[in-house]
Coordinates of C-alpha atoms and ligand atoms in Angstrom, one line a residue:
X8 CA 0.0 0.0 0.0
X9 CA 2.5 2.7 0.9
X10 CA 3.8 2.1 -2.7
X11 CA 1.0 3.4 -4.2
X12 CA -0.4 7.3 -3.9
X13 CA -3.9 6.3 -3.2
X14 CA -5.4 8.7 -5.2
X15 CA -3.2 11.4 -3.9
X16 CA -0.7 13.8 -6.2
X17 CA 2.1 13.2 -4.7
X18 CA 3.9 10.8 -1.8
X19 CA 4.8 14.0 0.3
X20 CA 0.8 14.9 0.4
X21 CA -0.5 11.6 1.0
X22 CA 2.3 10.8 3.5
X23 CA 1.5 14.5 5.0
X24 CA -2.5 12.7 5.1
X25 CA -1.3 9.8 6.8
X26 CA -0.2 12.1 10.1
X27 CA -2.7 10.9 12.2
X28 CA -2.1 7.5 12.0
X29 CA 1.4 8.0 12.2
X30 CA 0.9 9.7 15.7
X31 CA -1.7 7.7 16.8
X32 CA 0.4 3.9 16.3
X33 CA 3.5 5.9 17.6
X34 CA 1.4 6.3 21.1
X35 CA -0.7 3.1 21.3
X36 CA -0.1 1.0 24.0
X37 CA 3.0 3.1 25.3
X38 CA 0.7 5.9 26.9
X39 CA -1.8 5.5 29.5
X40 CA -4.5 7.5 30.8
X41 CA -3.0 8.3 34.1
X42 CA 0.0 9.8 32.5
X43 CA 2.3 6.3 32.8
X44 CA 4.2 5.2 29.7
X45 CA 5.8 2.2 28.8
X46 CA 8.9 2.4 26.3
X47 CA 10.7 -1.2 27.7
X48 CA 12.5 -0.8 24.6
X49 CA 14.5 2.3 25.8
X50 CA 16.4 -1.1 27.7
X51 CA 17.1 1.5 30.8
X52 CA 14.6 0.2 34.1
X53 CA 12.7 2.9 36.1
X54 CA 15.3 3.4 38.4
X55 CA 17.9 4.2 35.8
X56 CA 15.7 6.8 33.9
X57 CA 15.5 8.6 37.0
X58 CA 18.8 9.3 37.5
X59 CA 19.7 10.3 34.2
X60 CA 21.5 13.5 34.9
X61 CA 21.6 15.2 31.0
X62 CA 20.5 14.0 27.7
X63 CA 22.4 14.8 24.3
X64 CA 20.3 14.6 21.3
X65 CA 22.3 14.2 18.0
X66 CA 20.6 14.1 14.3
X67 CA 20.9 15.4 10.6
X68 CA 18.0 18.1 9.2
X69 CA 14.4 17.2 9.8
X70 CA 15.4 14.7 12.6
X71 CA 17.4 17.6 14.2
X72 CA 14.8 19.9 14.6
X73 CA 12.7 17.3 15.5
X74 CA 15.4 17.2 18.5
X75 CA 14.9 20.9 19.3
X76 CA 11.2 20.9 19.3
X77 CA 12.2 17.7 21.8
X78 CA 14.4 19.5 23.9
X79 CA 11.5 22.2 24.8
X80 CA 9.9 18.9 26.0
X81 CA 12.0 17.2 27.8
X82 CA 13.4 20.1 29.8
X83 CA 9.8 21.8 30.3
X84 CA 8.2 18.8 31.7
X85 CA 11.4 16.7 33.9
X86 CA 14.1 19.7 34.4
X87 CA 16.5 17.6 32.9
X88 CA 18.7 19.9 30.8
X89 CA 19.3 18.9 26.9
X90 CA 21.8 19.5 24.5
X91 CA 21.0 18.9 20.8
X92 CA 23.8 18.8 17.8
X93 CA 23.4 18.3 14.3
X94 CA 25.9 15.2 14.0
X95 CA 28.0 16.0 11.8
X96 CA 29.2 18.6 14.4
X97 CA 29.0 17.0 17.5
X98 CA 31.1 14.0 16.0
X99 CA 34.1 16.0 15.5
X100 CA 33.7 17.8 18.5
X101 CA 35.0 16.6 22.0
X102 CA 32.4 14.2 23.5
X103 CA 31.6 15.5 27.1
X104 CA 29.0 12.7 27.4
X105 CA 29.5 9.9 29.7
X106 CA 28.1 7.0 31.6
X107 CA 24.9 8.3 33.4
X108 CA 23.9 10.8 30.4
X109 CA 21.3 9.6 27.8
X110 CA 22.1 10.3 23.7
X111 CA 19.3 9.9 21.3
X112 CA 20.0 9.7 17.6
X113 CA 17.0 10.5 15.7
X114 CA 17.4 9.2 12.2
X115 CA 13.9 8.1 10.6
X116 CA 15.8 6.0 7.8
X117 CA 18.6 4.5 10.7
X118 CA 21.0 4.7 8.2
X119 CA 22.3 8.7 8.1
X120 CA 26.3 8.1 8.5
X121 CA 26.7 11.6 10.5
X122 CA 24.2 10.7 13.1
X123 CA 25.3 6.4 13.0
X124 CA 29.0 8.3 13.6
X125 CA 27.8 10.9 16.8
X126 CA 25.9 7.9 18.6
X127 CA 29.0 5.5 18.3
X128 CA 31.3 8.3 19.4
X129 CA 28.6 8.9 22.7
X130 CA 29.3 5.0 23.1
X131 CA 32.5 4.6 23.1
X132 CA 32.5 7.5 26.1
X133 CA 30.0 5.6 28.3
X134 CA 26.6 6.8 27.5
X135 CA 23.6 5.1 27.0
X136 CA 23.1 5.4 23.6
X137 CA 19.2 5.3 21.9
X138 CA 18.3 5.1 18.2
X139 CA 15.0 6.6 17.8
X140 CA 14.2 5.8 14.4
X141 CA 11.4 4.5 12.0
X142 CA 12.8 1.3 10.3
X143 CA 13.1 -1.5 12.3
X144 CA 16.8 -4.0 12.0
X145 CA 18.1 -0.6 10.8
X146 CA 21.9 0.0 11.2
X147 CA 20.8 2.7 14.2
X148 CA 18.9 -0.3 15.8
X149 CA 22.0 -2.6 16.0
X150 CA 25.0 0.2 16.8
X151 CA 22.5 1.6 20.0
X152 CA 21.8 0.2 23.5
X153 CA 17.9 0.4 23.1
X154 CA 15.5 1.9 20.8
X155 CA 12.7 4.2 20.4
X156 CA 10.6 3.4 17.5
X157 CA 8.2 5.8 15.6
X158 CA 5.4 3.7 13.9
X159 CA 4.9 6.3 10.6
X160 CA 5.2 3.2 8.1
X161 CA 7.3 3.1 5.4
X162 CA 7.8 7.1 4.2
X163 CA 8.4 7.3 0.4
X164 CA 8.3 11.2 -0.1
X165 CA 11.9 12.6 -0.1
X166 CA 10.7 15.1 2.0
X167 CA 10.4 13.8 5.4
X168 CA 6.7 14.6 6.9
X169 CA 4.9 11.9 9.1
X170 CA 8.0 10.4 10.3
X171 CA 8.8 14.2 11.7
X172 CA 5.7 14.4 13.5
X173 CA 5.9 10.7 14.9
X174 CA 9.6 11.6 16.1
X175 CA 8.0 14.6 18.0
X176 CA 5.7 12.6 19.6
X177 CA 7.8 10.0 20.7
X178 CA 9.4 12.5 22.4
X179 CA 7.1 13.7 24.0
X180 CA 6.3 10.3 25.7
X181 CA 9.7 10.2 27.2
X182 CA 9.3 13.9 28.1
X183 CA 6.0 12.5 30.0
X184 CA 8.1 9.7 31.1
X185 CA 10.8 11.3 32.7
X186 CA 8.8 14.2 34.4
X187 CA 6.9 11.6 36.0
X188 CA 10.1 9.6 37.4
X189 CA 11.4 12.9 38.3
X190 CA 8.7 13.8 40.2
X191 CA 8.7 17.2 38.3
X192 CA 5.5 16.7 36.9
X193 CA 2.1 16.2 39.4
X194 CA 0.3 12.9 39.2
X195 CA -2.9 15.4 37.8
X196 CA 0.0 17.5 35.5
X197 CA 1.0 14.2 33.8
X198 CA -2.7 13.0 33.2
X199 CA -3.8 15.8 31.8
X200 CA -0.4 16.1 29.1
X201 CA -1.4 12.7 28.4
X202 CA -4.7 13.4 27.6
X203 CA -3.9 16.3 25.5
X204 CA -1.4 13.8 23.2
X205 CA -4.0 11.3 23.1
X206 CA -6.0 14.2 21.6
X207 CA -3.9 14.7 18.9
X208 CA -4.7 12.5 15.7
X209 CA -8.2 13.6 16.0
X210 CA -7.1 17.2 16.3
X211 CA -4.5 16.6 12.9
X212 CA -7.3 14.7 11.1
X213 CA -9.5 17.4 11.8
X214 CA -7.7 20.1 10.2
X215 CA -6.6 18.0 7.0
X216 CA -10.2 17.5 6.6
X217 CA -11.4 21.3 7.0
X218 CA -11.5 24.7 5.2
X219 CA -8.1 25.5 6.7
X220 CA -6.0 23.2 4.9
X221 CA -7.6 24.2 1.6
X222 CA -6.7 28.2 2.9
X223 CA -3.1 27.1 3.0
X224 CA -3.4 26.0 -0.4
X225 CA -4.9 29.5 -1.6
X226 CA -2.0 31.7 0.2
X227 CA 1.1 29.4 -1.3
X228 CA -0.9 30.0 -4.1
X229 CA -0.4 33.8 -4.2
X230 CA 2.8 34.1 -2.5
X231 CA 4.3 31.7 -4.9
X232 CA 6.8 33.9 -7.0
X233 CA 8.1 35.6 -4.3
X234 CA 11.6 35.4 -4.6
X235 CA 12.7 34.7 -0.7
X236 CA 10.8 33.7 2.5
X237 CA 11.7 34.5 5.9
X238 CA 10.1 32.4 8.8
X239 CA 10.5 33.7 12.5
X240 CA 9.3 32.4 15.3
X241 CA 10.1 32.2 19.0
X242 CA 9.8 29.1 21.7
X243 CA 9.0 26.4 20.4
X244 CA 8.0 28.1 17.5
X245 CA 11.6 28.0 16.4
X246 CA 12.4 24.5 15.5
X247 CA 8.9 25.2 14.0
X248 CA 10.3 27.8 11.3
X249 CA 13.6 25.7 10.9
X250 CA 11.8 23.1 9.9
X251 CA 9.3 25.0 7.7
X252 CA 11.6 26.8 6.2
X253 CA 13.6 23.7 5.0
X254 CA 10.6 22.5 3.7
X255 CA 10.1 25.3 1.4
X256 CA 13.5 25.2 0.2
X257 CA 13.5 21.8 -0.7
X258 CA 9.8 21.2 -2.3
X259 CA 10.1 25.2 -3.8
X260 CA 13.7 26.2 -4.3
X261 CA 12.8 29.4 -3.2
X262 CA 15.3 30.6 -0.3
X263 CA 14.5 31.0 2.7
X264 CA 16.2 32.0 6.2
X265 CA 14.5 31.1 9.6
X266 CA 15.3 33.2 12.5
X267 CA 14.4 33.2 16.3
X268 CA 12.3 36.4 16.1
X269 CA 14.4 38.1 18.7
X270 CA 17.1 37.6 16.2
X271 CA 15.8 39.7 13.5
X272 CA 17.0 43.3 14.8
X273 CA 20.7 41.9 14.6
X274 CA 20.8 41.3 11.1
X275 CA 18.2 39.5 8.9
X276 CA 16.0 42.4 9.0
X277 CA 18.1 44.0 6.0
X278 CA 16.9 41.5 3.6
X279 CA 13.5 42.8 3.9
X280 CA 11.7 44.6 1.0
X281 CA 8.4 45.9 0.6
X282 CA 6.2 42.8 0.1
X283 CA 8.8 40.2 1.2
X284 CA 6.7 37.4 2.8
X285 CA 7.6 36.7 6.6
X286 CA 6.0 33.8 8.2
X287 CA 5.4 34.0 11.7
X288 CA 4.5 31.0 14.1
X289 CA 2.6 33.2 16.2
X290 CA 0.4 30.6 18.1
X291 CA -1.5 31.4 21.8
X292 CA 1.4 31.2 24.2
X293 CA 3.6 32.8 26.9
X294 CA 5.1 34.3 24.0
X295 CA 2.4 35.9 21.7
X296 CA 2.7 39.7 22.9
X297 CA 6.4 39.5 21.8
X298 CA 5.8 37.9 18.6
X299 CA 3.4 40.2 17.9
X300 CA 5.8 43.2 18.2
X301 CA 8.0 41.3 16.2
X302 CA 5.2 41.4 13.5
X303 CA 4.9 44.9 14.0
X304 CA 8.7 45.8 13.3
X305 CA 8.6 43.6 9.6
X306 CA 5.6 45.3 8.8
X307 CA 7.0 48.6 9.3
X308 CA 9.6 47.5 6.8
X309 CA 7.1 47.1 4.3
X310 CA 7.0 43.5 4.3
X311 CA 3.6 40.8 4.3
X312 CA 3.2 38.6 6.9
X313 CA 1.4 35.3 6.9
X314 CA 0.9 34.2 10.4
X315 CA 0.2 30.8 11.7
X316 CA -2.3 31.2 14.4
X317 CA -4.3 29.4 16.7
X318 CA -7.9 29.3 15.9
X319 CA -10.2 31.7 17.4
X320 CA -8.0 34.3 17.9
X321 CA -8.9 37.0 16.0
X322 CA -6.3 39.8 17.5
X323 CA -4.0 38.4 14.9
X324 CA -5.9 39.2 12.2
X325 CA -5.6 42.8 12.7
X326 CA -1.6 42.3 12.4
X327 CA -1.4 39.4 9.6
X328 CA -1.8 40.3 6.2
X329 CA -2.6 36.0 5.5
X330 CA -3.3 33.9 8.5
X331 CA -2.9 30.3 8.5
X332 CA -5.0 28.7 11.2
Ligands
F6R403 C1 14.2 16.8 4.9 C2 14.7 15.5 5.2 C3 16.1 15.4 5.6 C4 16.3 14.2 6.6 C5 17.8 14.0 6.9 C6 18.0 13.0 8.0 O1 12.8 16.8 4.5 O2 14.0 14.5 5.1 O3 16.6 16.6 6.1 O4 15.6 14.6 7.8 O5 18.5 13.7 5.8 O6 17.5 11.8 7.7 P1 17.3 10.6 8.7 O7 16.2 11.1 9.6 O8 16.9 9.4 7.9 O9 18.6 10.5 9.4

């Protein structure tokens, strides 16, 4: 079946379609109602998770920012801090993990030689070394001390879209996981996280199925000959623009820079124009009012901003010239 496009243009849409299975296998059976998750696979007991003093998190591209949207996570919800390298860096660099530290390497495909290289570096220093990856007897699986696996199925698109969000998601079950062994999250905190993940595939297939999607379609539409993008964001909004912006290099050639929006006043703001497109991730959160001024100072420059918003609020709209819900 995942040979065949099912009716769909391309792999990367249909693939993109298939998100909410992808997230909902990647959680089944690992996360309970109370907030408990099982991940035996991790091959670290209870009692070893919990002392797990700092995590590395090593991975090439979509995988990588996978990692930073993970790392927001992990540290948010078990205070334990994170450190994530694309690896082909961190391989070269001098390995300050060790035994008692955890290093994930997220490669979808488990075959990506820069991130294969970073994990058996981490090894060879002591750490406990996890492949979190999509295909199973992969080289990741046999070079790491346990596994994570995201359940995506087999992704055919170039352009790596389901497998992302599964990876994001696993994360976030050992985010849970952690936070409860750490006793950083409540008993009620960690039920209700784990009843907002459970939420999730209906809240994707929702949205593939409505108006909204179809909007996206109209405002790439229009924006299309635009000759550069910049994406800002800030939060966790960031990996979210990193990984956007990738996307639209890759499926568009068009260039595009992604900045933490606090960034933009030291430098990226010069290759604004009147009418260069800006996308912000401008979603409800501890962050909006700053975003928001951010908006302000690209529009001042002229340039058009398509937000990404959460439904329902309608303050954006005064701001946004497009608004993607
Ligand atoms: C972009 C994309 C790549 C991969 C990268 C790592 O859409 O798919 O950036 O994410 O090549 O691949 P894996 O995850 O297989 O190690």
């Amino acid at each position: 079946d995942a040979a065949e496009k099912a009716g769909f243009e391309t792999f990367m849409l249909k693939e993109i379609h298939e998100q909410p299975t992808a997230i909902h296998d990647t959680m089944a059976d690992r996360l309970h109602e109370d907030g408990s998750v099982d991940m035996a696979e991790l091959a670290l007991d209870d009692a070893a998770l919990a002392r797990i003093g700092k995590i590395q998190i090593v991975a090439c591209g979509t995988s990588y920012h996978a990692g930073l949207v993970g790392r927001h996570l992990i540290e948010e919800w078990s205070g334990v801090p994170v450190h994530v390298e694309v690896a082909s860096e961190y391989r070269y660099r001098t390995c300050l993990a060790g035994p008692g530290d955890l290093v994930i390497g997220i490669t979808q495909s488990g075959e990506t030689a820069d991130t294969l290289a970073a994990m058996r570096v981490a090894r060879q220093r002591g750490a406990h070394v996890v492949a979190l990856t999509n295909i199973m007897g992969s080289q990741a699986t046999r070079d790491a001390d346990g596994v994570m696996y995201t359940r995506a199925g087999l992704e055919i698109g170039v352009a790596a879209t389901k497998t992302h969000v599964a990876q994001v998601v696993a994360l976030a079950l050992l985010s849970l996981k952690l936070g409860r062994l750490k006793w950083h999250l409540t008993p009620e905190g960690a039920r209700e996280l784990a009843s907002e993940i459970a939420a999730l595939p209906g809240i994707v297939s929702t949205y593939l199925d409505s108006d909204a999607a179809n909007d996206v379609a109209d405002v790439a539409r229009s924006y299309s000959r635009r000759p550069f993008f910049l994406y800002l964001g800030r939060h966790v909004g960031v990996p979210v623009c990193f990984e956007g912006a990738l996307k639209l290099k890759e499926i568009s050639y068009i260039p595009t820079e992604a900045y933490p929006a606090g960034e933009m006043k030291h430098g990226p703001i010069a290759l604004l124009d009147e009418g260069s497109p800006v996308v912000c991730v401008a979603t409800d959160s501890h962050v909006f009012d700053k975003v928001v001024s951010n908006i302000q100072e690209v529009k001042a420059r002229g340039a058009q901003v398509i937000a990404v918003a959460t439904e329902g609020n309608s303050e954006i709209e005064e701001h946004a010239d497009a608004v993607l819900w």
